[in-house]
PDB file of C-alpha atoms in Angstrom:
ATOM      1  CA  MET X1409     -36.210  -0.590  -2.635  1.00 35.00           C
ATOM      2  CA  LYS X1410     -32.728   0.026  -1.931  1.00 30.00           C
ATOM      3  CA  LYS X1411     -31.663   2.511   0.555  1.00 29.00           C
ATOM      4  CA  HIS X1412     -29.087   4.980   1.100  1.00 28.00           C
ATOM      5  CA  LEU X1413     -27.076   4.824   4.181  1.00 30.00           C
ATOM      6  CA  LEU X1414     -25.014   7.636   4.966  1.00 34.00           C
ATOM      7  CA  THR X1415     -21.918   6.255   6.243  1.00 32.00           C
ATOM      8  CA  ARG X1416     -19.927   9.009   4.356  1.00 29.00           C
ATOM      9  CA  GLN X1417     -22.785  10.902   4.496  1.00 30.00           C
ATOM     10  CA  LEU X1418     -24.714  10.828   7.799  1.00 32.00           C
ATOM     11  CA  ILE X1419     -24.390   8.827  10.725  1.00 32.00           C
ATOM     12  CA  SER X1420     -27.714   9.035  12.952  1.00 29.00           C
ATOM     13  CA  THR X1421     -27.597   6.883  16.024  1.00 27.00           C
ATOM     14  CA  ARG X1422     -27.559   8.630  19.253  1.00 26.00           C
ATOM     15  CA  MET X1423     -24.071   9.670  20.901  1.00 33.00           C
ATOM     16  CA  PHE X1424     -23.341   8.403  24.161  1.00 28.00           C
ATOM     17  CA  PRO X1425     -19.996   9.187  26.431  1.00 29.00           C
ATOM     18  CA  ILE X1426     -18.396   5.665  26.739  1.00 29.00           C
ATOM     19  CA  GLY X1427     -15.242   6.470  28.432  1.00 29.00           C
ATOM     20  CA  THR X1428     -12.306   5.556  25.798  1.00 29.00           C
ATOM     21  CA  ALA X1429     -14.189   5.904  22.427  1.00 32.00           C
ATOM     22  CA  VAL X1430     -17.388   7.385  20.963  1.00 33.00           C
ATOM     23  CA  THR X1431     -20.535   6.042  19.096  1.00 30.00           C
ATOM     24  CA  ASN X1432     -22.084   8.175  16.404  1.00 33.00           C
ATOM     25  CA  SER X1433     -25.312   9.610  16.766  1.00 32.00           C
ATOM     26  CA  ARG X1434     -27.895  12.476  16.668  1.00 29.00           C
ATOM     27  CA  TRP X1435     -30.377  14.162  18.917  1.00 27.00           C
ATOM     28  CA  LEU X1436     -32.845  16.102  17.309  1.00 25.00           C
ATOM     29  CA  ALA X1437     -33.684  18.495  20.215  1.00 27.00           C
ATOM     30  CA  GLY X1438     -30.064  19.709  19.875  1.00 28.00           C
ATOM     31  CA  LEU X1439     -30.380  20.715  15.992  1.00 25.00           C
ATOM     32  CA  VAL X1440     -31.253  24.319  16.119  1.00 27.00           C
ATOM     33  CA  ALA X1441     -29.446  25.124  19.634  1.00 29.00           C
ATOM     34  CA  GLY X1442     -26.242  27.251  19.978  1.00 30.00           C
ATOM     35  CA  SER X1443     -25.351  27.497  16.228  1.00 32.00           C
ATOM     36  CA  SER X1444     -23.314  30.172  15.055  1.00 38.00           C
ATOM     37  CA  LEU X1445     -23.659  31.702  11.498  1.00 37.00           C
ATOM     38  CA  MET X1446     -20.385  33.032  11.079  1.00 42.00           C
ATOM     39  CA  GLY X1447     -22.163  36.541   9.741  1.00 41.00           C
ATOM     40  CA  SER X1448     -21.546  38.008  13.274  1.00 44.00           C
ATOM     41  CA  LEU X1449     -18.206  37.664  13.465  1.00 43.00           C
ATOM     42  CA  PRO X1450     -16.251  40.508  15.510  1.00 43.00           C
ATOM     43  CA  ALA X1451     -14.107  43.019  13.710  1.00 39.00           C
ATOM     44  CA  ILE X1452     -11.206  42.107  15.853  1.00 77.00           C
ATOM     45  CA  ALA X1453      -9.584  39.056  15.123  1.00 91.00           C
ATOM     46  CA  ALA X1454      -6.363  37.378  16.713  1.00 96.00           C
ATOM     47  CA  ASP X1455      -3.640  35.501  14.997  1.00 97.00           C
ATOM     48  CA  TRP X1456      -1.120  33.193  15.788  1.00 98.00           C
ATOM     49  CA  ASP X1457       2.594  34.145  15.137  1.00 97.00           C
ATOM     50  CA  GLY X1458       4.388  31.850  17.895  1.00 98.00           C
ATOM     51  CA  SER X1459       7.119  34.806  17.772  1.00 97.00           C
ATOM     52  CA  ALA X1460       8.031  33.796  21.611  1.00 98.00           C
ATOM     53  CA  SER X1461       7.233  30.210  22.217  1.00 98.00           C
ATOM     54  CA  GLN X1462       4.641  27.314  21.853  1.00 98.00           C
ATOM     55  CA  ASP X1463       2.454  28.257  24.816  1.00 98.00           C
ATOM     56  CA  TRP X1464      -1.078  29.551  23.839  1.00 98.00           C
ATOM     57  CA  ASN X1465      -1.124  31.643  27.165  1.00 98.00           C
ATOM     58  CA  THR X1466       1.846  34.240  26.024  1.00 98.00           C
ATOM     59  CA  PRO X1467       0.520  37.329  24.624  1.00 97.00           C
ATOM     60  CA  ALA X1468       3.924  37.779  22.892  1.00 98.00           C
ATOM     61  CA  ASN X1469       2.538  34.828  20.539  1.00 98.00           C
ATOM     62  CA  TRP X1470      -0.436  36.669  19.157  1.00 97.00           C
ATOM     63  CA  SER X1471      -1.043  39.681  17.194  1.00 94.00           C
ATOM     64  CA  GLY X1472      -1.507  42.645  19.317  1.00 90.00           C
ATOM     65  CA  ASP X1473       0.314  40.995  21.692  1.00 94.00           C
ATOM     66  CA  ALA X1474      -2.685  39.927  23.793  1.00 94.00           C
ATOM     67  CA  VAL X1475      -4.145  36.321  24.609  1.00 96.00           C
ATOM     68  CA  PRO X1476      -7.324  36.097  22.829  1.00 96.00           C
ATOM     69  CA  ALA X1477     -10.428  37.061  24.512  1.00 95.00           C
ATOM     70  CA  GLY X1478     -13.713  37.844  22.752  1.00 94.00           C
ATOM     71  CA  GLN X1479     -11.597  37.544  19.433  1.00 94.00           C
ATOM     72  CA  ASN X1480     -11.759  35.021  16.599  1.00 96.00           C
ATOM     73  CA  VAL X1481      -8.665  32.761  16.899  1.00 97.00           C
ATOM     74  CA  PHE X1482      -6.631  32.078  13.373  1.00 97.00           C
ATOM     75  CA  ILE X1483      -4.374  29.527  13.127  1.00 98.00           C
ATOM     76  CA  ASN X1484      -2.717  29.890   9.880  1.00 97.00           C
ATOM     77  CA  ASP X1485       0.833  30.094  10.086  1.00 96.00           C
ATOM     78  CA  VAL X1486       2.979  27.648  12.549  1.00 97.00           C
ATOM     79  CA  SER X1487       6.302  27.665  10.872  1.00 96.00           C
ATOM     80  CA  VAL X1488       8.171  29.445  13.759  1.00 96.00           C
ATOM     81  CA  ASN X1489       6.059  27.824  16.803  1.00 98.00           C
ATOM     82  CA  ILE X1490       3.171  25.151  16.809  1.00 98.00           C
ATOM     83  CA  PRO X1491       0.496  26.508  19.336  1.00 98.00           C
ATOM     84  CA  LYS X1492       0.407  24.330  22.710  1.00 98.00           C
ATOM     85  CA  ILE X1493      -2.420  24.514  25.125  1.00 98.00           C
ATOM     86  CA  SER X1494      -1.178  22.978  28.082  1.00 98.00           C
ATOM     87  CA  ALA X1495      -2.965  24.333  31.278  1.00 98.00           C
ATOM     88  CA  ASN X1496      -6.347  26.111  31.029  1.00 98.00           C
ATOM     89  CA  ILE X1497      -6.514  28.689  28.809  1.00 98.00           C
ATOM     90  CA  ALA X1498      -6.572  32.637  30.205  1.00 96.00           C
ATOM     91  CA  ALA X1499      -9.312  33.794  28.389  1.00 96.00           C
ATOM     92  CA  THR X1500     -12.078  32.756  26.068  1.00 97.00           C
ATOM     93  CA  PRO X1501     -12.263  33.291  22.390  1.00 97.00           C
ATOM     94  CA  VAL X1502     -15.140  33.174  19.729  1.00 96.00           C
ATOM     95  CA  ASP X1503     -14.600  31.048  17.137  1.00 97.00           C
ATOM     96  CA  ILE X1504     -11.006  29.042  16.662  1.00 98.00           C
ATOM     97  CA  LEU X1505     -10.281  28.691  12.925  1.00 97.00           C
ATOM     98  CA  ILE X1506      -7.241  26.272  12.109  1.00 98.00           C
ATOM     99  CA  GLY X1507      -6.114  26.582   8.462  1.00 96.00           C
ATOM    100  CA  ASN X1508      -8.507  29.007   7.078  1.00 93.00           C
ATOM    101  CA  GLY X1509      -7.918  29.936   3.478  1.00 88.00           C
ATOM    102  CA  ALA X1510      -5.684  29.248   0.579  1.00 89.00           C
ATOM    103  CA  GLY X1511      -2.157  28.031   1.189  1.00 90.00           C
ATOM    104  CA  THR X1512      -2.770  28.486   5.304  1.00 96.00           C
ATOM    105  CA  VAL X1513      -1.272  25.232   7.356  1.00 97.00           C
ATOM    106  CA  GLY X1514      -2.279  25.450  10.874  1.00 98.00           C
ATOM    107  CA  ARG X1515      -2.031  23.008  13.764  1.00 98.00           C
ATOM    108  CA  LEU X1516      -2.942  23.268  17.427  1.00 98.00           C
ATOM    109  CA  ASP X1517      -1.665  20.885  20.154  1.00 98.00           C
ATOM    110  CA  HIS X1518      -3.823  20.509  23.349  1.00 98.00           C
ATOM    111  CA  THR X1519      -2.246  18.562  25.862  1.00 98.00           C
ATOM    112  CA  ALA X1520      -3.735  19.240  28.909  1.00 98.00           C
ATOM    113  CA  GLY X1521      -5.913  21.949  30.756  1.00 98.00           C
ATOM    114  CA  GLN X1522      -9.627  22.974  29.731  1.00 98.00           C
ATOM    115  CA  ALA X1523     -10.368  24.962  26.357  1.00 98.00           C
ATOM    116  CA  SER X1524     -13.359  26.670  25.187  1.00 98.00           C
ATOM    117  CA  THR X1525     -14.923  28.334  21.996  1.00 98.00           C
ATOM    118  CA  GLY X1526     -17.403  31.248  23.004  1.00 95.00           C
ATOM    119  CA  GLY X1527     -21.208  30.482  23.560  1.00 93.00           C
ATOM    120  CA  GLY X1528     -22.483  29.224  20.874  1.00 92.00           C
ATOM    121  CA  ASN X1529     -19.506  29.550  18.594  1.00 96.00           C
ATOM    122  CA  TRP X1530     -17.523  27.267  16.345  1.00 96.00           C
ATOM    123  CA  MET X1531     -14.029  25.417  15.767  1.00 97.00           C
ATOM    124  CA  LEU X1532     -13.202  24.657  11.990  1.00 96.00           C
ATOM    125  CA  VAL X1533     -10.300  22.835  11.301  1.00 97.00           C
ATOM    126  CA  GLY X1534      -9.064  22.928   7.749  1.00 94.00           C
ATOM    127  CA  ARG X1535     -11.922  25.312   6.256  1.00 87.00           C
ATOM    128  CA  GLN X1536     -12.000  26.766   3.163  1.00 78.00           C
ATOM    129  CA  ASN X1537     -10.053  27.224  -0.456  1.00 80.00           C
ATOM    130  CA  GLY X1538      -7.344  24.624   0.331  1.00 84.00           C
ATOM    131  CA  GLY X1539      -6.740  25.480   3.797  1.00 92.00           C
ATOM    132  CA  ASP X1540      -5.066  22.342   5.773  1.00 96.00           C
ATOM    133  CA  GLY X1541      -5.845  22.241   9.629  1.00 97.00           C
ATOM    134  CA  THR X1542      -4.641  19.911  12.828  1.00 98.00           C
ATOM    135  CA  TYR X1543      -6.432  19.749  15.985  1.00 98.00           C
ATOM    136  CA  ASN X1544      -4.125  17.093  18.389  1.00 98.00           C
ATOM    137  CA  LEU X1545      -6.246  16.610  21.753  1.00 98.00           C
ATOM    138  CA  ALA X1546      -3.335  14.184  23.202  1.00 98.00           C
ATOM    139  CA  ASP X1547       0.300  14.454  24.229  1.00 98.00           C
ATOM    140  CA  THR X1548       2.011  15.402  20.865  1.00 98.00           C
ATOM    141  CA  SER X1549       5.528  14.766  22.753  1.00 97.00           C
ATOM    142  CA  ALA X1550       4.900  10.804  23.172  1.00 97.00           C
ATOM    143  CA  ALA X1551       3.827   8.304  20.975  1.00 95.00           C
ATOM    144  CA  GLY X1552       1.279   5.365  21.772  1.00 92.00           C
ATOM    145  CA  GLY X1553      -2.196   5.784  20.089  1.00 92.00           C
ATOM    146  CA  THR X1554      -3.058   3.070  17.376  1.00 87.00           C
ATOM    147  CA  LEU X1555      -4.538   5.700  15.359  1.00 90.00           C
ATOM    148  CA  THR X1556      -3.294   9.074  16.448  1.00 95.00           C
ATOM    149  CA  GLY X1557       0.226   8.251  16.723  1.00 95.00           C
ATOM    150  CA  PHE X1558       0.298  10.304  20.167  1.00 98.00           C
ATOM    151  CA  GLY X1559       0.660   9.588  23.748  1.00 97.00           C
ATOM    152  CA  LYS X1560      -2.521  10.140  26.311  1.00 97.00           C
ATOM    153  CA  GLY X1561      -2.904  13.635  27.104  1.00 98.00           C
ATOM    154  CA  SER X1562      -5.582  15.016  29.741  1.00 98.00           C
ATOM    155  CA  GLY X1563      -6.963  18.320  27.888  1.00 98.00           C
ATOM    156  CA  SER X1564     -10.748  18.921  27.459  1.00 98.00           C
ATOM    157  CA  MET X1565     -12.016  21.163  24.899  1.00 98.00           C
ATOM    158  CA  ALA X1566     -15.485  22.447  24.999  1.00 98.00           C
ATOM    159  CA  VAL X1567     -16.847  23.617  21.445  1.00 98.00           C
ATOM    160  CA  SER X1568     -20.110  25.507  22.085  1.00 96.00           C
ATOM    161  CA  GLY X1569     -21.359  25.298  18.500  1.00 96.00           C
ATOM    162  CA  ARG X1570     -20.161  23.091  15.801  1.00 95.00           C
ATOM    163  CA  LEU X1571     -17.003  21.415  14.902  1.00 96.00           C
ATOM    164  CA  TYR X1572     -16.015  21.298  11.442  1.00 94.00           C
ATOM    165  CA  VAL X1573     -13.145  18.955  10.363  1.00 94.00           C
ATOM    166  CA  GLY X1574     -12.559  19.466   6.580  1.00 92.00           C
ATOM    167  CA  GLY X1575     -14.497  22.345   4.933  1.00 87.00           C
ATOM    168  CA  ALA X1576     -17.702  23.854   6.706  1.00 83.00           C
ATOM    169  CA  ASN X1577     -21.454  24.548   5.980  1.00 75.00           C
ATOM    170  CA  TYR X1578     -21.602  26.264   2.437  1.00 64.00           C
ATOM    171  CA  GLY X1579     -19.950  25.973  -1.013  1.00 56.00           C
ATOM    172  CA  GLY X1580     -16.276  26.969  -1.340  1.00 58.00           C
ATOM    173  CA  SER X1581     -15.031  25.490   2.034  1.00 64.00           C
ATOM    174  CA  ILE X1582     -12.702  22.710   0.042  1.00 81.00           C
ATOM    175  CA  GLY X1583     -10.187  22.468   3.231  1.00 90.00           C
ATOM    176  CA  THR X1584      -8.468  19.400   4.579  1.00 94.00           C
ATOM    177  CA  GLY X1585      -8.927  18.909   8.135  1.00 95.00           C
ATOM    178  CA  LYS X1586      -7.908  16.291  10.806  1.00 97.00           C
ATOM    179  CA  VAL X1587      -8.619  15.890  14.635  1.00 98.00           C
ATOM    180  CA  ASN X1588      -6.807  13.297  16.597  1.00 97.00           C
ATOM    181  CA  VAL X1589      -8.077  12.582  20.169  1.00 97.00           C
ATOM    182  CA  ASN X1590      -6.419  10.498  22.624  1.00 96.00           C
ATOM    183  CA  THR X1591      -7.209  12.236  25.928  1.00 97.00           C
ATOM    184  CA  SER X1592      -8.418  11.161  29.596  1.00 96.00           C
ATOM    185  CA  GLY X1593     -10.251  14.241  29.484  1.00 96.00           C
ATOM    186  CA  THR X1594     -13.414  15.253  27.060  1.00 96.00           C
ATOM    187  CA  LEU X1595     -14.511  16.835  23.820  1.00 96.00           C
ATOM    188  CA  ALA X1596     -17.826  18.359  24.129  1.00 96.00           C
ATOM    189  CA  ILE X1597     -19.679  19.547  20.817  1.00 95.00           C
ATOM    190  CA  GLY X1598     -22.376  21.670  21.653  1.00 95.00           C
ATOM    191  CA  ASN X1599     -24.249  21.189  18.218  1.00 94.00           C
ATOM    192  CA  ASP X1600     -23.284  19.205  15.100  1.00 90.00           C
ATOM    193  CA  LEU X1601     -20.086  17.511  14.132  1.00 90.00           C
ATOM    194  CA  ALA X1602     -19.381  17.381  10.534  1.00 89.00           C
ATOM    195  CA  VAL X1603     -15.888  15.390   9.258  1.00 89.00           C
ATOM    196  CA  GLY X1604     -15.674  16.196   5.748  1.00 86.00           C
ATOM    197  CA  SER X1605     -18.397  18.496   4.286  1.00 83.00           C
ATOM    198  CA  ALA X1606     -19.336  21.079   1.584  1.00 76.00           C
ATOM    199  CA  GLY X1607     -16.389  19.680  -0.555  1.00 77.00           C
ATOM    200  CA  GLY X1608     -13.765  19.373   2.118  1.00 86.00           C
ATOM    201  CA  THR X1609     -11.778  16.064   3.266  1.00 89.00           C
ATOM    202  CA  GLY X1610     -11.841  15.284   6.776  1.00 90.00           C
ATOM    203  CA  VAL X1611     -10.256  12.735   9.108  1.00 91.00           C
ATOM    204  CA  MET X1612     -11.182  12.150  12.831  1.00 92.00           C
ATOM    205  CA  ASN X1613      -9.439   9.508  14.534  1.00 92.00           C
ATOM    206  CA  VAL X1614     -10.228   8.482  18.106  1.00 90.00           C
ATOM    207  CA  ASP X1615      -7.845   6.338  20.715  1.00 90.00           C
ATOM    208  CA  ALA X1616      -9.476   7.290  23.791  1.00 90.00           C
ATOM    209  CA  GLY X1617     -11.558   9.973  25.184  1.00 90.00           C
ATOM    210  CA  THR X1618     -15.229  10.954  25.676  1.00 87.00           C
ATOM    211  CA  ILE X1619     -16.880  12.421  22.865  1.00 88.00           C
ATOM    212  CA  THR X1620     -20.250  13.990  23.125  1.00 88.00           C
ATOM    213  CA  THR X1621     -22.400  16.167  20.715  1.00 88.00           C
ATOM    214  CA  GLY X1622     -25.532  17.995  20.952  1.00 89.00           C
ATOM    215  CA  GLY X1623     -26.640  17.681  17.289  1.00 84.00           C
ATOM    216  CA  TRP X1624     -26.282  15.658  14.112  1.00 82.00           C
ATOM    217  CA  ASN X1625     -23.199  13.763  13.279  1.00 78.00           C
ATOM    218  CA  PHE X1626     -22.215  14.046   9.602  1.00 80.00           C
ATOM    219  CA  ILE X1627     -19.373  12.064   7.924  1.00 77.00           C
ATOM    220  CA  GLY X1628     -18.874  13.356   4.478  1.00 74.00           C
ATOM    221  CA  LYS X1629     -21.348  15.905   4.230  1.00 65.00           C
ATOM    222  CA  ASN X1630     -23.353  18.723   6.357  1.00 61.00           C
ATOM    223  CA  GLU X1631     -26.944  19.373   6.591  1.00 60.00           C
ATOM    224  CA  SER X1632     -27.224  20.546   3.014  1.00 60.00           C
ATOM    225  CA  THR X1633     -24.035  19.413   1.066  1.00 54.00           C
ATOM    226  CA  THR X1634     -22.248  16.834   0.226  1.00 53.00           C
ATOM    227  CA  GLY X1635     -18.580  16.346   1.076  1.00 49.00           C
ATOM    228  CA  ILE X1636     -15.464  14.749  -0.864  1.00 50.00           C
ATOM    229  CA  ASP X1637     -14.560  12.504   2.113  1.00 68.00           C
ATOM    230  CA  GLY X1638     -15.201  12.048   5.729  1.00 75.00           C
ATOM    231  CA  LEU X1639     -13.878   9.390   7.938  1.00 74.00           C
ATOM    232  CA  LEU X1640     -14.268   8.944  11.689  1.00 74.00           C
ATOM    233  CA  GLU X1641     -12.190   5.784  13.287  1.00 73.00           C
ATOM    234  CA  GLN X1642     -11.935   4.895  16.513  1.00 72.00           C
ATOM    235  CA  ALA X1643      -9.921   2.372  18.433  1.00 71.00           C
ATOM    236  CA  ASN X1644     -11.097  -0.982  17.778  1.00 63.00           C
ATOM    237  CA  GLU X1645     -11.611  -2.008  21.427  1.00 63.00           C
ATOM    238  CA  TRP X1646     -13.770  -4.879  20.298  1.00 69.00           C
ATOM    239  CA  ASN X1647     -11.162  -6.680  18.327  1.00 74.00           C
ATOM    240  CA  VAL X1648     -12.866  -6.486  15.159  1.00 82.00           C
ATOM    241  CA  SER X1649     -11.554  -7.753  12.062  1.00 86.00           C
ATOM    242  CA  ILE X1650     -12.643  -8.903   8.396  1.00 91.00           C
ATOM    243  CA  PHE X1651     -10.939 -11.934   6.656  1.00 91.00           C
ATOM    244  CA  PRO X1652      -9.721 -12.413   4.105  1.00 93.00           C
ATOM    245  CA  ASN X1653      -9.781  -8.878   2.577  1.00 92.00           C
ATOM    246  CA  PRO X1654      -9.575  -8.660  -0.347  1.00 91.00           C
ATOM    247  CA  ALA X1655     -11.809 -11.390  -1.402  1.00 89.00           C
ATOM    248  CA  SER X1656     -13.797 -12.344  -4.031  1.00 87.00           C
ATOM    249  CA  GLY X1657     -16.610 -14.320  -2.454  1.00 83.00           C
ATOM    250  CA  THR X1658     -17.652 -14.928   1.096  1.00 89.00           C
ATOM    251  CA  GLN X1659     -15.670 -13.271   3.858  1.00 92.00           C
ATOM    252  CA  SER X1660     -16.224 -13.061   7.546  1.00 93.00           C
ATOM    253  CA  LEU X1661     -16.708 -10.882  10.345  1.00 92.00           C
ATOM    254  CA  LYS X1662     -14.858 -11.705  13.751  1.00 90.00           C
ATOM    255  CA  MET X1663     -15.418 -10.286  16.991  1.00 87.00           C
ATOM    256  CA  ASN X1664     -14.600 -10.690  20.682  1.00 83.00           C
ATOM    257  CA  LEU X1665     -17.481  -9.109  22.565  1.00 82.00           C
ATOM    258  CA  PRO X1666     -17.035  -8.052  26.002  1.00 75.00           C
ATOM    259  CA  LYS X1667     -20.602  -7.934  26.748  1.00 79.00           C
ATOM    260  CA  ALA X1668     -23.680  -9.107  24.988  1.00 84.00           C
ATOM    261  CA  SER X1669     -25.259  -6.716  22.942  1.00 83.00           C
ATOM    262  CA  SER X1670     -27.693  -6.213  20.009  1.00 89.00           C
ATOM    263  CA  PHE X1671     -26.168  -5.106  16.542  1.00 89.00           C
ATOM    264  CA  THR X1672     -27.304  -3.957  12.988  1.00 90.00           C
ATOM    265  CA  MET X1673     -24.919  -4.223  10.131  1.00 91.00           C
ATOM    266  CA  ASN X1674     -24.852  -2.303   6.584  1.00 88.00           C
ATOM    267  CA  LEU X1675     -22.873  -2.515   4.038  1.00 90.00           C
ATOM    268  CA  VAL X1676     -22.268   0.451   1.992  1.00 85.00           C
ATOM    269  CA  ASP X1677     -20.545   0.586  -1.838  1.00 86.00           C
ATOM    270  CA  ALA X1678     -17.962   3.369  -2.688  1.00 81.00           C
ATOM    271  CA  THR X1679     -20.926   5.817  -3.935  1.00 80.00           C
ATOM    272  CA  GLY X1680     -22.382   5.871  -0.557  1.00 75.00           C
ATOM    273  CA  ARG X1681     -25.100   3.517  -1.409  1.00 84.00           C
ATOM    274  CA  CYS X1682     -26.481   0.828   1.002  1.00 86.00           C
ATOM    275  CA  VAL X1683     -26.574  -2.532  -0.683  1.00 91.00           C
ATOM    276  CA  LYS X1684     -27.419  -4.672   2.287  1.00 91.00           C
ATOM    277  CA  GLU X1685     -29.172  -4.159   5.677  1.00 92.00           C
ATOM    278  CA  GLN X1686     -29.178  -6.778   8.232  1.00 93.00           C
ATOM    279  CA  ASN X1687     -30.150  -6.642  11.983  1.00 94.00           C
ATOM    280  CA  LEU X1688     -27.684  -9.265  13.366  1.00 93.00           C
ATOM    281  CA  GLY X1689     -29.898  -9.358  16.949  1.00 92.00           C
ATOM    282  CA  MET X1690     -28.688 -10.127  20.367  1.00 92.00           C
ATOM    283  CA  LEU X1691     -24.948 -11.625  20.197  1.00 90.00           C
ATOM    284  CA  GLU X1692     -23.872 -13.155  23.063  1.00 90.00           C
ATOM    285  CA  LYS X1693     -20.233 -11.971  25.172  1.00 87.00           C
ATOM    286  CA  GLY X1694     -17.114 -13.666  23.738  1.00 88.00           C
ATOM    287  CA  GLU X1695     -16.030 -14.694  20.119  1.00 90.00           C
ATOM    288  CA  GLN X1696     -18.408 -14.311  17.302  1.00 91.00           C
ATOM    289  CA  LEU X1697     -18.067 -14.956  13.829  1.00 93.00           C
ATOM    290  CA  ILE X1698     -20.222 -13.986  11.121  1.00 93.00           C
ATOM    291  CA  PRO X1699     -20.079 -14.810   7.179  1.00 93.00           C
ATOM    292  CA  LEU X1700     -20.043 -11.715   4.796  1.00 92.00           C
ATOM    293  CA  ASP X1701     -21.589 -13.195   1.460  1.00 90.00           C
ATOM    294  CA  LEU X1702     -20.273 -10.694  -1.357  1.00 89.00           C
ATOM    295  CA  SER X1703     -21.097 -12.894  -4.472  1.00 89.00           C
ATOM    296  CA  ALA X1704     -24.155 -10.442  -5.395  1.00 90.00           C
ATOM    297  CA  TYR X1705     -22.149  -7.481  -5.484  1.00 91.00           C
ATOM    298  CA  PRO X1706     -19.679  -6.166  -8.352  1.00 92.00           C
ATOM    299  CA  ALA X1707     -15.819  -5.912  -7.576  1.00 92.00           C
ATOM    300  CA  GLY X1708     -14.851  -2.756  -5.463  1.00 91.00           C
ATOM    301  CA  LEU X1709     -14.339  -0.919  -2.248  1.00 89.00           C
ATOM    302  CA  PHE X1710     -17.011  -1.414   0.297  1.00 90.00           C
ATOM    303  CA  THR X1711     -17.523   0.130   3.949  1.00 85.00           C
ATOM    304  CA  LEU X1712     -19.225  -2.070   6.648  1.00 88.00           C
ATOM    305  CA  LEU X1713     -20.931  -0.179   9.853  1.00 83.00           C
ATOM    306  CA  LEU X1714     -21.422  -2.141  12.577  1.00 84.00           C
ATOM    307  CA  ARG X1715     -23.560  -0.501  15.365  1.00 79.00           C
ATOM    308  CA  SER X1716     -24.847  -1.298  18.857  1.00 77.00           C
ATOM    309  CA  ASN X1717     -26.322   0.747  21.474  1.00 66.00           C
ATOM    310  CA  HIS X1718     -22.665   1.096  22.801  1.00 58.00           C
ATOM    311  CA  PHE X1719     -20.442   0.839  20.149  1.00 61.00           C
ATOM    312  CA  SER X1720     -19.980   1.478  16.594  1.00 65.00           C
ATOM    313  CA  ILE X1721     -17.269   1.046  14.197  1.00 74.00           C
ATOM    314  CA  THR X1722     -16.603   1.351  10.291  1.00 74.00           C
ATOM    315  CA  LYS X1723     -14.207  -1.636   8.462  1.00 81.00           C
ATOM    316  CA  LYS X1724     -13.294  -1.157   4.732  1.00 84.00           C
ATOM    317  CA  LEU X1725     -13.347  -4.332   2.597  1.00 89.00           C
ATOM    318  CA  VAL X1726     -12.526  -5.063  -0.794  1.00 91.00           C
ATOM    319  CA  LYS X1727     -14.273  -7.630  -3.320  1.00 92.00           C
ATOM    320  CA  ASN X1728     -11.855  -8.677  -5.981  1.00 90.00           C
TER     321      ASN X1728
END
């Protein structure tokens, strides 16, 4: 019987903080901890207008001329100035929403300092009805990262509840979100991470940083609905490549392992269906070459998910 691997739906091995990359995971005990239902939002919200500068901590940049404290933050218009966190934020908001609603384009750059949502509250990047949001936990003033395109910053963000990147947990949340991470700091998520859910499209790029979650990691869906597209990409520290690509028959998976590790491999077709599942066993340190026989499968786009206890990566491959 064929199984469905939720590569674009649910990635469910444990997430470990591993210094400069992430590994996808779930932790059942955290599934119900620290969630926010968006129904208990306070009446007062703070909107970014950027009228004075880029600095998050400057009161004149916010509606009401006050740095958000105990309020929901909406970053929906960055036409004047893009907000930037470059030092510890002066006060703690409730939820942080970037690109929330039709026609909105929001962006938050976080280069240094510590920031957080309120207790159990969420961060939503590109939330609904065509909203477009970007959160850069990186040094956006410099180039460098292979995936993010930005230099390495030193900021840390603590999202006490869930982090949604493109969409949310209910219908009508067709937003587009992107999160870029290249930091010596941390991105700590108290509950679930969802990248592309409820009709949304989400991308998360990780060059460096420690990322932890206390709940599930959903890629291309959430706990109850499917999405359009979700992608989690991380820096290829283990030099994983597939060649030739495209190919009509056999391809090869090449890795250069810094240490011996046990691996599993899953091949997923364009519909999200797992067409091949293989336990590669313990692979020794050094270069490894693994044949991929695609002769039994129709032409099209496939996703290869490679996982070990300390590492996971997805690679796209095409059969002609």
